[in-house]
């Protein structure tokens, strides 16, 4: 292999697209005006900002004035959830989320619980899916918000968001979706889905880190989370990160433009990896076999520890992850995996309470090559065999 490493951790973050970098550069050095300044340099930044907003809106079929820039997925999620509860027409202090949300949603909900709000954590089935029927059953008169992610970051499962939204609308409850892993990778059309709020983050689709957006449907009076100078129509204060916003828009435009080809290419590579890894003893695919993100191949290996698998792969220059970037240092199974009933079912079937599962997520994108895939397929079985032949770690 000629490359320094094979990068299979695109769900954690992606390389910045060359086109996005080119588009960003002028706004670091020459066009550095504050977008709120009323001189020519400020106007240049303002113009770039509004062009970027237009591109982002177009990419998800939103109106331009429905796109609000944030510092990324975490802020968008926090804003949508916290501020929904503060809307003048909020129906009460109850929210519903799925049990496999990213920490930006899950921990926000836990934090709200500590402040006296009530949270229902919707279980998922063994493929990681929320049941629309179950959602219907847990909505209450005082439910102020439902937040269910579009695609899971650990197992790649895609939720039936359109169907879930329909239920929320019938029951007159605002619906937010964390689409951070979906936008730029699968088609996302906010009008077709009929969502009220949607979070996205640039660094997951070839844009820079530290910038994202929240889509807020026209008519939803979401109060601001960050208050100050009144930028973003008084909804999100703070001097705009113009280079970052330009980079996000250009990367998204590029990702959406190439989406059909990228889906085809990435799905083929993912399926080749899945077929090969499932030949390894004690390997199981996690997530939905069909409704899953093109780039995510996620597995469990019995008797092994996630972090050890990832570390061993790193030694052979494969960058992978155990699941969520925030939890990859943990020896515990991540929330999505322990949330899926698959783990429980398997443990019961094996009748082996002590069976441990090591999780591995290989996340690909269009920059991966067939050579990368062949290298992964060649090295992973060796790594698993080597680890299994070692003395058990004191943890087990
Ligand atoms: C599903 C999901 N939501 C939210 C986030 C947080 O986004 P950001 O890193 O832009 O704050 C991530 C990042 O890993 C994610 O995968």
mmCIF file of C-alpha atoms and ligand atoms in Angstrom:
data_model
loop_
_atom_site.group_PDB
_atom_site.id
_atom_site.type_symbol
_atom_site.label_atom_id
_atom_site.label_comp_id
_atom_site.label_asym_id
_atom_site.label_seq_id
_atom_site.Cartn_x
_atom_site.Cartn_y
_atom_site.Cartn_z
ATOM 1 C CA UNK A 1 0.000 0.000 0.000
ATOM 2 C CA UNK A 2 1.458 3.361 -1.051
ATOM 3 C CA UNK A 3 -0.685 5.553 1.141
ATOM 4 C CA UNK A 4 0.373 6.597 4.644
ATOM 5 C CA UNK A 5 -2.958 5.304 5.977
ATOM 6 C CA UNK A 6 -6.408 4.155 4.951
ATOM 7 C CA UNK A 7 -8.966 6.570 6.334
ATOM 8 C CA UNK A 8 -12.173 4.768 7.249
ATOM 9 C CA UNK A 9 -13.456 7.202 9.876
ATOM 10 C CA UNK A 10 -15.459 9.604 7.723
ATOM 11 C CA UNK A 11 -18.425 9.534 10.099
ATOM 12 C CA UNK A 12 -16.154 11.155 12.707
ATOM 13 C CA UNK A 13 -14.996 13.800 10.282
ATOM 14 C CA UNK A 14 -14.073 14.201 6.628
ATOM 15 C CA UNK A 15 -11.138 15.751 4.803
ATOM 16 C CA UNK A 16 -11.829 19.288 3.649
ATOM 17 C CA UNK A 17 -12.825 19.348 -0.015
ATOM 18 C CA UNK A 18 -10.329 21.114 -2.308
ATOM 19 C CA UNK A 19 -13.126 23.162 -3.862
ATOM 20 C CA UNK A 20 -14.298 24.265 -0.417
ATOM 21 C CA UNK A 21 -10.768 25.215 0.627
ATOM 22 C CA UNK A 22 -10.273 27.306 -2.533
ATOM 23 C CA UNK A 23 -13.555 29.086 -1.950
ATOM 24 C CA UNK A 24 -12.701 29.812 1.691
ATOM 25 C CA UNK A 25 -9.198 31.234 1.242
ATOM 26 C CA UNK A 26 -10.092 34.811 0.137
ATOM 27 C CA UNK A 27 -12.255 35.266 3.230
ATOM 28 C CA UNK A 28 -9.375 34.574 5.610
ATOM 29 C CA UNK A 29 -7.020 37.157 4.215
ATOM 30 C CA UNK A 30 -8.322 39.694 1.710
ATOM 31 C CA UNK A 31 -12.078 39.793 2.234
ATOM 32 C CA UNK A 32 -11.935 39.790 5.992
ATOM 33 C CA UNK A 33 -14.677 42.325 6.668
ATOM 34 C CA UNK A 34 -17.266 41.829 9.374
ATOM 35 C CA UNK A 35 -20.482 40.862 7.604
ATOM 36 C CA UNK A 36 -22.343 43.378 9.775
ATOM 37 C CA UNK A 37 -20.114 46.326 8.770
ATOM 38 C CA UNK A 38 -21.684 48.741 6.323
ATOM 39 C CA UNK A 39 -18.523 49.501 4.316
ATOM 40 C CA UNK A 40 -17.444 47.747 1.122
ATOM 41 C CA UNK A 41 -15.367 45.076 2.835
ATOM 42 C CA UNK A 42 -18.245 44.238 5.138
ATOM 43 C CA UNK A 43 -20.559 44.120 2.164
ATOM 44 C CA UNK A 44 -18.311 41.568 0.419
ATOM 45 C CA UNK A 45 -18.572 39.285 3.435
ATOM 46 C CA UNK A 46 -22.305 39.824 3.708
ATOM 47 C CA UNK A 47 -22.723 38.957 0.036
ATOM 48 C CA UNK A 48 -20.673 35.768 0.443
ATOM 49 C CA UNK A 49 -22.687 34.850 3.518
ATOM 50 C CA UNK A 50 -26.013 35.259 1.757
ATOM 51 C CA UNK A 51 -24.835 33.337 -1.315
ATOM 52 C CA UNK A 52 -23.758 30.538 0.996
ATOM 53 C CA UNK A 53 -27.137 30.554 2.747
ATOM 54 C CA UNK A 54 -28.825 30.240 -0.645
ATOM 55 C CA UNK A 55 -26.696 27.215 -1.559
ATOM 56 C CA UNK A 56 -27.432 25.502 1.748
ATOM 57 C CA UNK A 57 -31.157 26.174 1.384
ATOM 58 C CA UNK A 58 -31.148 24.776 -2.139
ATOM 59 C CA UNK A 59 -29.339 21.620 -1.042
ATOM 60 C CA UNK A 60 -32.101 20.647 1.398
ATOM 61 C CA UNK A 61 -35.027 22.281 -0.429
ATOM 62 C CA UNK A 62 -35.541 24.951 2.231
ATOM 63 C CA UNK A 63 -36.302 28.636 1.827
ATOM 64 C CA UNK A 64 -33.300 30.945 2.198
ATOM 65 C CA UNK A 65 -34.691 32.584 5.337
ATOM 66 C CA UNK A 66 -35.162 29.200 6.993
ATOM 67 C CA UNK A 67 -31.391 28.562 7.259
ATOM 68 C CA UNK A 68 -29.618 29.740 10.409
ATOM 69 C CA UNK A 69 -25.867 29.351 10.760
ATOM 70 C CA UNK A 70 -24.455 27.785 13.924
ATOM 71 C CA UNK A 71 -21.099 26.470 15.129
ATOM 72 C CA UNK A 72 -22.009 22.882 14.194
ATOM 73 C CA UNK A 73 -24.257 19.945 14.900
ATOM 74 C CA UNK A 74 -24.008 20.131 18.670
ATOM 75 C CA UNK A 75 -25.114 23.741 18.813
ATOM 76 C CA UNK A 76 -27.930 23.158 16.315
ATOM 77 C CA UNK A 77 -29.214 20.228 18.387
ATOM 78 C CA UNK A 78 -28.971 22.124 21.667
ATOM 79 C CA UNK A 79 -30.728 25.124 20.183
ATOM 80 C CA UNK A 80 -33.584 23.129 18.680
ATOM 81 C CA UNK A 81 -34.232 21.181 21.859
ATOM 82 C CA UNK A 82 -33.725 23.782 24.553
ATOM 83 C CA UNK A 83 -35.492 26.597 22.737
ATOM 84 C CA UNK A 84 -38.464 24.464 21.689
ATOM 85 C CA UNK A 85 -39.325 24.144 25.356
ATOM 86 C CA UNK A 86 -39.251 27.916 25.703
ATOM 87 C CA UNK A 87 -41.593 28.682 22.807
ATOM 88 C CA UNK A 88 -44.594 30.671 23.916
ATOM 89 C CA UNK A 89 -46.891 27.983 22.533
ATOM 90 C CA UNK A 90 -44.916 25.025 23.969
ATOM 91 C CA UNK A 91 -47.470 22.494 25.115
ATOM 92 C CA UNK A 92 -45.651 21.411 28.252
ATOM 93 C CA UNK A 93 -42.466 20.053 29.772
ATOM 94 C CA UNK A 94 -42.329 16.662 28.078
ATOM 95 C CA UNK A 95 -40.018 15.725 25.198
ATOM 96 C CA UNK A 96 -39.494 12.514 23.250
ATOM 97 C CA UNK A 97 -36.164 11.384 21.832
ATOM 98 C CA UNK A 98 -34.927 8.009 20.627
ATOM 99 C CA UNK A 99 -32.679 5.959 22.878
ATOM 100 C CA UNK A 100 -29.866 6.018 20.312
ATOM 101 C CA UNK A 101 -29.483 9.745 19.732
ATOM 102 C CA UNK A 102 -26.047 11.328 19.487
ATOM 103 C CA UNK A 103 -24.817 12.802 22.774
ATOM 104 C CA UNK A 104 -25.623 16.316 21.538
ATOM 105 C CA UNK A 105 -29.301 15.365 21.810
ATOM 106 C CA UNK A 106 -29.149 12.621 24.440
ATOM 107 C CA UNK A 107 -27.141 14.535 27.021
ATOM 108 C CA UNK A 108 -29.136 17.698 26.413
ATOM 109 C CA UNK A 109 -32.282 15.706 27.199
ATOM 110 C CA UNK A 110 -30.673 14.262 30.337
ATOM 111 C CA UNK A 111 -29.651 17.740 31.396
ATOM 112 C CA UNK A 112 -33.201 18.992 30.893
ATOM 113 C CA UNK A 113 -34.473 16.093 32.966
ATOM 114 C CA UNK A 114 -32.309 17.303 35.834
ATOM 115 C CA UNK A 115 -33.953 20.700 35.432
ATOM 116 C CA UNK A 116 -37.420 19.268 35.894
ATOM 117 C CA UNK A 117 -38.428 18.400 32.336
ATOM 118 C CA UNK A 118 -39.721 14.942 31.474
ATOM 119 C CA UNK A 119 -38.108 12.850 28.766
ATOM 120 C CA UNK A 120 -39.365 9.684 27.074
ATOM 121 C CA UNK A 121 -36.550 7.646 25.526
ATOM 122 C CA UNK A 122 -38.083 5.700 22.647
ATOM 123 C CA UNK A 123 -36.586 2.225 22.287
ATOM 124 C CA UNK A 124 -35.384 0.948 18.921
ATOM 125 C CA UNK A 125 -35.650 -2.504 17.377
ATOM 126 C CA UNK A 126 -32.706 -4.760 16.644
ATOM 127 C CA UNK A 127 -31.834 -2.864 13.497
ATOM 128 C CA UNK A 128 -31.861 0.434 15.388
ATOM 129 C CA UNK A 129 -35.224 1.675 14.110
ATOM 130 C CA UNK A 130 -37.883 3.618 15.977
ATOM 131 C CA UNK A 131 -41.428 2.351 15.480
ATOM 132 C CA UNK A 132 -43.953 4.986 14.307
ATOM 133 C CA UNK A 133 -46.651 3.108 16.215
ATOM 134 C CA UNK A 134 -44.648 3.330 19.424
ATOM 135 C CA UNK A 135 -44.085 7.036 18.862
ATOM 136 C CA UNK A 136 -47.815 7.554 18.540
ATOM 137 C CA UNK A 137 -48.358 5.800 21.861
ATOM 138 C CA UNK A 138 -45.967 7.955 23.873
ATOM 139 C CA UNK A 139 -47.069 11.389 22.642
ATOM 140 C CA UNK A 140 -48.907 13.225 25.430
ATOM 141 C CA UNK A 141 -50.947 16.409 25.699
ATOM 142 C CA UNK A 142 -47.930 18.112 27.262
ATOM 143 C CA UNK A 143 -45.345 16.907 24.681
ATOM 144 C CA UNK A 144 -43.435 19.985 23.552
ATOM 145 C CA UNK A 145 -40.983 18.356 21.130
ATOM 146 C CA UNK A 146 -39.990 15.138 19.392
ATOM 147 C CA UNK A 147 -36.348 14.788 18.345
ATOM 148 C CA UNK A 148 -35.327 11.727 16.352
ATOM 149 C CA UNK A 149 -32.138 11.507 14.317
ATOM 150 C CA UNK A 150 -32.299 10.900 10.588
ATOM 151 C CA UNK A 151 -29.345 8.518 10.468
ATOM 152 C CA UNK A 152 -27.367 7.029 13.303
ATOM 153 C CA UNK A 153 -23.682 7.856 13.559
ATOM 154 C CA UNK A 154 -22.627 4.464 14.960
ATOM 155 C CA UNK A 155 -24.664 1.891 13.070
ATOM 156 C CA UNK A 156 -25.832 3.965 10.113
ATOM 157 C CA UNK A 157 -29.527 3.085 10.458
ATOM 158 C CA UNK A 158 -31.834 5.518 8.651
ATOM 159 C CA UNK A 159 -35.091 6.298 10.449
ATOM 160 C CA UNK A 160 -38.498 6.610 8.742
ATOM 161 C CA UNK A 161 -38.489 10.366 9.388
ATOM 162 C CA UNK A 162 -41.297 11.237 6.969
ATOM 163 C CA UNK A 163 -43.635 8.783 8.666
ATOM 164 C CA UNK A 164 -42.604 9.917 12.162
ATOM 165 C CA UNK A 165 -43.097 13.557 11.163
ATOM 166 C CA UNK A 166 -46.574 12.820 9.893
ATOM 167 C CA UNK A 167 -47.541 11.478 13.306
ATOM 168 C CA UNK A 168 -45.996 14.484 15.052
ATOM 169 C CA UNK A 169 -47.928 16.831 12.786
ATOM 170 C CA UNK A 170 -51.223 15.031 13.376
ATOM 171 C CA UNK A 171 -50.628 15.381 17.106
ATOM 172 C CA UNK A 172 -49.457 19.011 16.691
ATOM 173 C CA UNK A 173 -46.027 18.451 18.200
ATOM 174 C CA UNK A 174 -42.936 20.133 16.693
ATOM 175 C CA UNK A 175 -40.430 17.667 15.193
ATOM 176 C CA UNK A 176 -36.659 18.088 15.103
ATOM 177 C CA UNK A 177 -34.248 15.765 13.358
ATOM 178 C CA UNK A 178 -30.492 15.562 13.793
ATOM 179 C CA UNK A 179 -29.484 15.016 10.169
ATOM 180 C CA UNK A 180 -25.762 15.543 10.763
ATOM 181 C CA UNK A 181 -24.822 12.137 9.338
ATOM 182 C CA UNK A 182 -27.371 12.274 6.533
ATOM 183 C CA UNK A 183 -26.939 15.667 4.861
ATOM 184 C CA UNK A 184 -24.564 15.471 1.908
ATOM 185 C CA UNK A 185 -24.746 11.664 1.873
ATOM 186 C CA UNK A 186 -28.377 10.803 1.182
ATOM 187 C CA UNK A 187 -31.170 12.974 -0.252
ATOM 188 C CA UNK A 188 -32.629 15.320 2.366
ATOM 189 C CA UNK A 189 -35.680 17.390 1.436
ATOM 190 C CA UNK A 190 -37.108 19.322 4.362
ATOM 191 C CA UNK A 191 -40.384 20.075 2.595
ATOM 192 C CA UNK A 192 -40.998 16.514 1.586
ATOM 193 C CA UNK A 193 -40.159 15.311 5.099
ATOM 194 C CA UNK A 194 -42.228 18.129 6.605
ATOM 195 C CA UNK A 195 -39.839 18.570 9.549
ATOM 196 C CA UNK A 196 -39.909 21.667 11.725
ATOM 197 C CA UNK A 197 -36.197 21.757 12.507
ATOM 198 C CA UNK A 198 -33.157 19.967 11.098
ATOM 199 C CA UNK A 199 -29.500 20.059 12.204
ATOM 200 C CA UNK A 200 -26.524 19.741 9.872
ATOM 201 C CA UNK A 201 -22.768 20.032 10.278
ATOM 202 C CA UNK A 202 -20.179 20.979 7.623
ATOM 203 C CA UNK A 203 -17.312 18.712 8.647
ATOM 204 C CA UNK A 204 -19.315 15.567 7.903
ATOM 205 C CA UNK A 205 -19.544 16.333 4.177
ATOM 206 C CA UNK A 206 -16.181 17.808 3.223
ATOM 207 C CA UNK A 207 -16.685 21.221 4.823
ATOM 208 C CA UNK A 208 -14.640 22.762 7.626
ATOM 209 C CA UNK A 209 -15.045 21.971 11.330
ATOM 210 C CA UNK A 210 -16.868 24.312 13.692
ATOM 211 C CA UNK A 211 -19.702 25.388 11.411
ATOM 212 C CA UNK A 212 -23.179 24.044 10.807
ATOM 213 C CA UNK A 213 -26.770 25.123 10.409
ATOM 214 C CA UNK A 214 -30.228 24.719 11.829
ATOM 215 C CA UNK A 215 -33.171 24.678 9.452
ATOM 216 C CA UNK A 216 -36.182 26.285 11.109
ATOM 217 C CA UNK A 217 -39.470 26.014 9.252
ATOM 218 C CA UNK A 218 -41.190 29.309 8.494
ATOM 219 C CA UNK A 219 -43.685 30.156 11.198
ATOM 220 C CA UNK A 220 -41.946 28.320 14.025
ATOM 221 C CA UNK A 221 -41.122 30.989 16.614
ATOM 222 C CA UNK A 222 -37.988 29.369 18.030
ATOM 223 C CA UNK A 223 -36.314 31.678 20.569
ATOM 224 C CA UNK A 224 -32.546 32.207 20.237
ATOM 225 C CA UNK A 225 -30.031 30.177 22.217
ATOM 226 C CA UNK A 226 -27.180 32.670 21.850
ATOM 227 C CA UNK A 227 -28.012 36.305 22.481
ATOM 228 C CA UNK A 228 -25.816 39.291 21.649
ATOM 229 C CA UNK A 229 -25.318 41.469 18.587
ATOM 230 C CA UNK A 230 -28.429 40.235 16.834
ATOM 231 C CA UNK A 231 -26.881 38.478 13.832
ATOM 232 C CA UNK A 232 -28.928 35.883 11.941
ATOM 233 C CA UNK A 233 -32.066 38.002 12.281
ATOM 234 C CA UNK A 234 -31.687 38.116 16.052
ATOM 235 C CA UNK A 235 -31.839 34.324 16.203
ATOM 236 C CA UNK A 236 -28.148 33.510 16.661
ATOM 237 C CA UNK A 237 -25.735 36.210 17.702
ATOM 238 C CA UNK A 238 -21.991 36.224 17.093
ATOM 239 C CA UNK A 239 -19.769 37.566 14.320
ATOM 240 C CA UNK A 240 -20.231 35.253 11.373
ATOM 241 C CA UNK A 241 -17.499 32.758 10.489
ATOM 242 C CA UNK A 242 -17.572 33.779 6.830
ATOM 243 C CA UNK A 243 -14.770 31.489 5.532
ATOM 244 C CA UNK A 244 -16.323 28.538 7.345
ATOM 245 C CA UNK A 245 -19.813 29.304 6.094
ATOM 246 C CA UNK A 246 -18.577 29.687 2.501
ATOM 247 C CA UNK A 247 -16.686 26.389 2.828
ATOM 248 C CA UNK A 248 -19.754 24.635 4.209
ATOM 249 C CA UNK A 249 -21.952 25.848 1.355
ATOM 250 C CA UNK A 250 -19.475 24.936 -1.379
ATOM 251 C CA UNK A 251 -18.818 21.501 0.116
ATOM 252 C CA UNK A 252 -22.536 20.835 0.398
ATOM 253 C CA UNK A 253 -23.207 21.986 -3.157
ATOM 254 C CA UNK A 254 -20.452 19.632 -4.324
ATOM 255 C CA UNK A 255 -21.703 16.705 -2.219
ATOM 256 C CA UNK A 256 -25.264 17.098 -3.448
ATOM 257 C CA UNK A 257 -24.129 17.501 -7.062
ATOM 258 C CA UNK A 258 -22.187 14.227 -6.914
ATOM 259 C CA UNK A 259 -24.580 12.402 -4.619
ATOM 260 C CA UNK A 260 -25.974 9.857 -7.062
ATOM 261 C CA UNK A 261 -22.501 8.739 -8.162
ATOM 262 C CA UNK A 262 -21.130 8.856 -4.638
ATOM 263 C CA UNK A 263 -23.940 6.717 -3.230
ATOM 264 C CA UNK A 264 -23.320 4.100 -5.907
ATOM 265 C CA UNK A 265 -19.560 4.049 -5.408
ATOM 266 C CA UNK A 266 -19.601 4.116 -1.609
ATOM 267 C CA UNK A 267 -22.380 1.527 -1.280
ATOM 268 C CA UNK A 268 -20.473 -0.890 -3.510
ATOM 269 C CA UNK A 269 -17.328 -0.503 -1.382
ATOM 270 C CA UNK A 270 -19.315 -0.836 1.867
ATOM 271 C CA UNK A 271 -21.099 -3.978 0.677
ATOM 272 C CA UNK A 272 -17.822 -5.581 -0.337
ATOM 273 C CA UNK A 273 -16.436 -4.968 3.153
ATOM 274 C CA UNK A 274 -19.606 -6.250 4.831
ATOM 275 C CA UNK A 275 -19.657 -9.446 2.778
ATOM 276 C CA UNK A 276 -16.034 -10.128 3.574
ATOM 277 C CA UNK A 277 -16.130 -9.277 7.295
ATOM 278 C CA UNK A 278 -19.174 -11.466 7.866
ATOM 279 C CA UNK A 279 -16.967 -14.447 6.911
ATOM 280 C CA UNK A 280 -14.981 -13.847 10.104
ATOM 281 C CA UNK A 281 -16.055 -16.050 13.026
ATOM 282 C CA UNK A 282 -18.070 -14.199 15.650
ATOM 283 C CA UNK A 283 -18.659 -11.126 13.459
ATOM 284 C CA UNK A 284 -22.136 -9.590 13.224
ATOM 285 C CA UNK A 285 -23.377 -6.650 11.195
ATOM 286 C CA UNK A 286 -25.006 -3.946 13.326
ATOM 287 C CA UNK A 287 -27.705 -1.606 12.106
ATOM 288 C CA UNK A 288 -30.308 -2.070 9.436
ATOM 289 C CA UNK A 289 -29.103 -4.197 6.508
ATOM 290 C CA UNK A 290 -31.055 -2.109 3.974
ATOM 291 C CA UNK A 291 -31.971 1.286 5.434
ATOM 292 C CA UNK A 292 -28.456 2.368 6.277
ATOM 293 C CA UNK A 293 -26.058 5.122 5.285
ATOM 294 C CA UNK A 294 -24.028 4.244 2.187
ATOM 295 C CA UNK A 295 -20.698 4.672 3.966
ATOM 296 C CA UNK A 296 -21.196 2.908 7.292
ATOM 297 C CA UNK A 297 -20.105 -0.692 7.781
ATOM 298 C CA UNK A 298 -20.479 -1.472 11.489
ATOM 299 C CA UNK A 299 -19.848 -4.726 13.260
ATOM 300 C CA UNK A 300 -19.629 -6.522 16.554
ATOM 301 C CA UNK A 301 -16.922 -9.074 17.255
ATOM 302 C CA UNK A 302 -17.589 -11.471 20.080
ATOM 303 C CA UNK A 303 -15.024 -11.795 22.845
ATOM 304 C CA UNK A 304 -13.069 -8.674 21.883
ATOM 305 C CA UNK A 305 -12.873 -5.136 23.148
ATOM 306 C CA UNK A 306 -13.696 -2.236 20.800
ATOM 307 C CA UNK A 307 -10.770 -0.066 21.719
ATOM 308 C CA UNK A 308 -8.276 -2.906 21.238
ATOM 309 C CA UNK A 309 -9.591 -3.654 17.739
ATOM 310 C CA UNK A 310 -9.339 0.012 16.781
ATOM 311 C CA UNK A 311 -5.823 0.297 18.242
ATOM 312 C CA UNK A 312 -4.644 -2.831 16.443
ATOM 313 C CA UNK A 313 -6.066 -1.574 13.135
ATOM 314 C CA UNK A 314 -4.252 1.683 13.680
ATOM 315 C CA UNK A 315 -0.977 -0.257 13.902
ATOM 316 C CA UNK A 316 -1.575 -1.462 10.349
ATOM 317 C CA UNK A 317 -2.470 2.096 9.293
ATOM 318 C CA UNK A 318 -6.237 1.734 9.142
ATOM 319 C CA UNK A 319 -8.091 4.628 10.801
ATOM 320 C CA UNK A 320 -11.408 3.299 12.119
ATOM 321 C CA UNK A 321 -13.572 3.799 15.157
ATOM 322 C CA UNK A 322 -15.679 1.903 17.644
ATOM 323 C CA UNK A 323 -18.662 4.149 16.933
ATOM 324 C CA UNK A 324 -19.228 7.654 18.132
ATOM 325 C CA UNK A 325 -16.086 9.784 18.276
ATOM 326 C CA UNK A 326 -17.037 10.919 21.761
ATOM 327 C CA UNK A 327 -17.387 7.406 23.083
ATOM 328 C CA UNK A 328 -14.644 5.653 21.164
ATOM 329 C CA UNK A 329 -12.286 5.852 24.125
ATOM 330 C CA UNK A 330 -14.744 3.938 26.252
ATOM 331 C CA UNK A 331 -14.617 0.228 26.950
ATOM 332 C CA UNK A 332 -18.401 0.132 27.185
ATOM 333 C CA UNK A 333 -20.613 -0.543 24.211
ATOM 334 C CA UNK A 334 -21.822 2.726 22.806
ATOM 335 C CA UNK A 335 -25.418 3.824 23.317
ATOM 336 C CA UNK A 336 -26.630 2.895 19.860
ATOM 337 C CA UNK A 337 -25.300 -0.619 20.214
ATOM 338 C CA UNK A 338 -26.512 -1.280 23.710
ATOM 339 C CA UNK A 339 -29.795 0.403 22.734
ATOM 340 C CA UNK A 340 -30.519 -2.081 19.974
ATOM 341 C CA UNK A 341 -32.276 -5.145 21.203
ATOM 342 C CA UNK A 342 -29.884 -7.195 19.082
ATOM 343 C CA UNK A 343 -27.305 -7.222 21.855
ATOM 344 C CA UNK A 344 -29.800 -8.405 24.425
ATOM 345 C CA UNK A 345 -31.159 -11.076 22.106
ATOM 346 C CA UNK A 346 -27.692 -12.347 21.260
ATOM 347 C CA UNK A 347 -26.556 -12.466 24.851
ATOM 348 C CA UNK A 348 -29.658 -14.385 25.827
ATOM 349 C CA UNK A 349 -29.335 -16.781 22.917
ATOM 350 C CA UNK A 350 -25.721 -17.499 23.689
ATOM 351 C CA UNK A 351 -26.706 -17.984 27.283
ATOM 352 C CA UNK A 352 -23.362 -16.405 28.038
ATOM 353 C CA UNK A 353 -23.759 -13.345 30.180
ATOM 354 C CA UNK A 354 -20.058 -12.760 30.070
ATOM 355 C CA UNK A 355 -19.900 -12.534 26.269
ATOM 356 C CA UNK A 356 -18.403 -9.217 25.370
ATOM 357 C CA UNK A 357 -18.733 -7.537 22.037
ATOM 358 C CA UNK A 358 -16.190 -5.268 20.466
ATOM 359 C CA UNK A 359 -17.742 -2.710 18.164
ATOM 360 C CA UNK A 360 -16.069 -1.537 14.984
ATOM 361 C CA UNK A 361 -17.263 1.163 12.617
ATOM 362 C CA UNK A 362 -15.630 1.549 9.231
ATOM 363 C CA UNK A 363 -17.011 4.687 7.627
ATOM 364 C CA UNK A 364 -16.195 5.345 3.998
ATOM 365 C CA UNK A 365 -16.801 8.166 1.587
ATOM 366 C CA UNK A 366 -16.192 8.948 -2.067
ATOM 367 C CA UNK A 367 -12.479 9.543 -1.497
ATOM 368 C CA UNK A 368 -11.922 5.917 -0.533
ATOM 369 C CA UNK A 369 -10.646 3.630 -3.261
ATOM 370 C CA UNK A 370 -10.940 -0.021 -4.215
ATOM 371 C CA UNK A 371 -7.365 -0.354 -2.996
ATOM 372 C CA UNK A 372 -8.459 0.871 0.465
ATOM 373 C CA UNK A 373 -11.234 -1.700 0.504
ATOM 374 C CA UNK A 374 -8.912 -4.532 -0.524
ATOM 375 C CA UNK A 375 -6.430 -3.527 2.158
ATOM 376 C CA UNK A 376 -9.143 -3.487 4.857
ATOM 377 C CA UNK A 377 -10.423 -6.863 3.708
ATOM 378 C CA UNK A 378 -6.917 -8.264 3.808
ATOM 379 C CA UNK A 379 -5.878 -6.847 7.202
ATOM 380 C CA UNK A 380 -9.026 -7.028 9.331
ATOM 381 C CA UNK A 381 -9.265 -10.847 9.552
ATOM 382 C CA UNK A 382 -5.577 -10.970 10.503
ATOM 383 C CA UNK A 383 -6.128 -8.378 13.236
ATOM 384 C CA UNK A 384 -9.125 -10.245 14.645
ATOM 385 C CA UNK A 385 -7.282 -13.567 14.536
ATOM 386 C CA UNK A 386 -4.229 -12.064 16.256
ATOM 387 C CA UNK A 387 -6.334 -10.514 19.001
ATOM 388 C CA UNK A 388 -8.251 -13.715 19.581
ATOM 389 C CA UNK A 389 -5.036 -15.686 19.893
ATOM 390 C CA UNK A 390 -3.802 -13.393 22.663
ATOM 391 C CA UNK A 391 -4.393 -14.040 26.342
ATOM 392 C CA UNK A 392 -7.713 -12.493 27.429
ATOM 393 C CA UNK A 393 -7.384 -8.983 28.716
ATOM 394 C CA UNK A 394 -7.887 -8.583 32.498
ATOM 395 C CA UNK A 395 -11.137 -6.800 31.666
ATOM 396 C CA UNK A 396 -12.763 -10.053 30.621
HETATM 397 C C1 LIG B 1 -25.444 12.407 14.580
HETATM 398 C C2 LIG B 1 -24.568 13.514 15.061
HETATM 399 N N1 LIG B 1 -25.118 14.572 15.655
HETATM 400 C C3 LIG B 1 -24.392 15.603 16.093
HETATM 401 C C4 LIG B 1 -23.020 15.604 15.978
HETATM 402 C C5 LIG B 1 -22.231 16.753 16.488
HETATM 403 O O1 LIG B 1 -21.824 17.581 15.428
HETATM 404 P P1 LIG B 1 -20.616 18.590 15.602
HETATM 405 O O2 LIG B 1 -19.373 17.776 15.677
HETATM 406 O O3 LIG B 1 -20.665 19.453 14.373
HETATM 407 O O4 LIG B 1 -20.884 19.374 16.837
HETATM 408 C C6 LIG B 1 -22.385 14.493 15.370
HETATM 409 C C7 LIG B 1 -20.911 14.434 15.281
HETATM 410 O O5 LIG B 1 -20.312 13.376 15.429
HETATM 411 C C8 LIG B 1 -23.193 13.428 14.898
HETATM 412 O O6 LIG B 1 -22.649 12.361 14.313
#
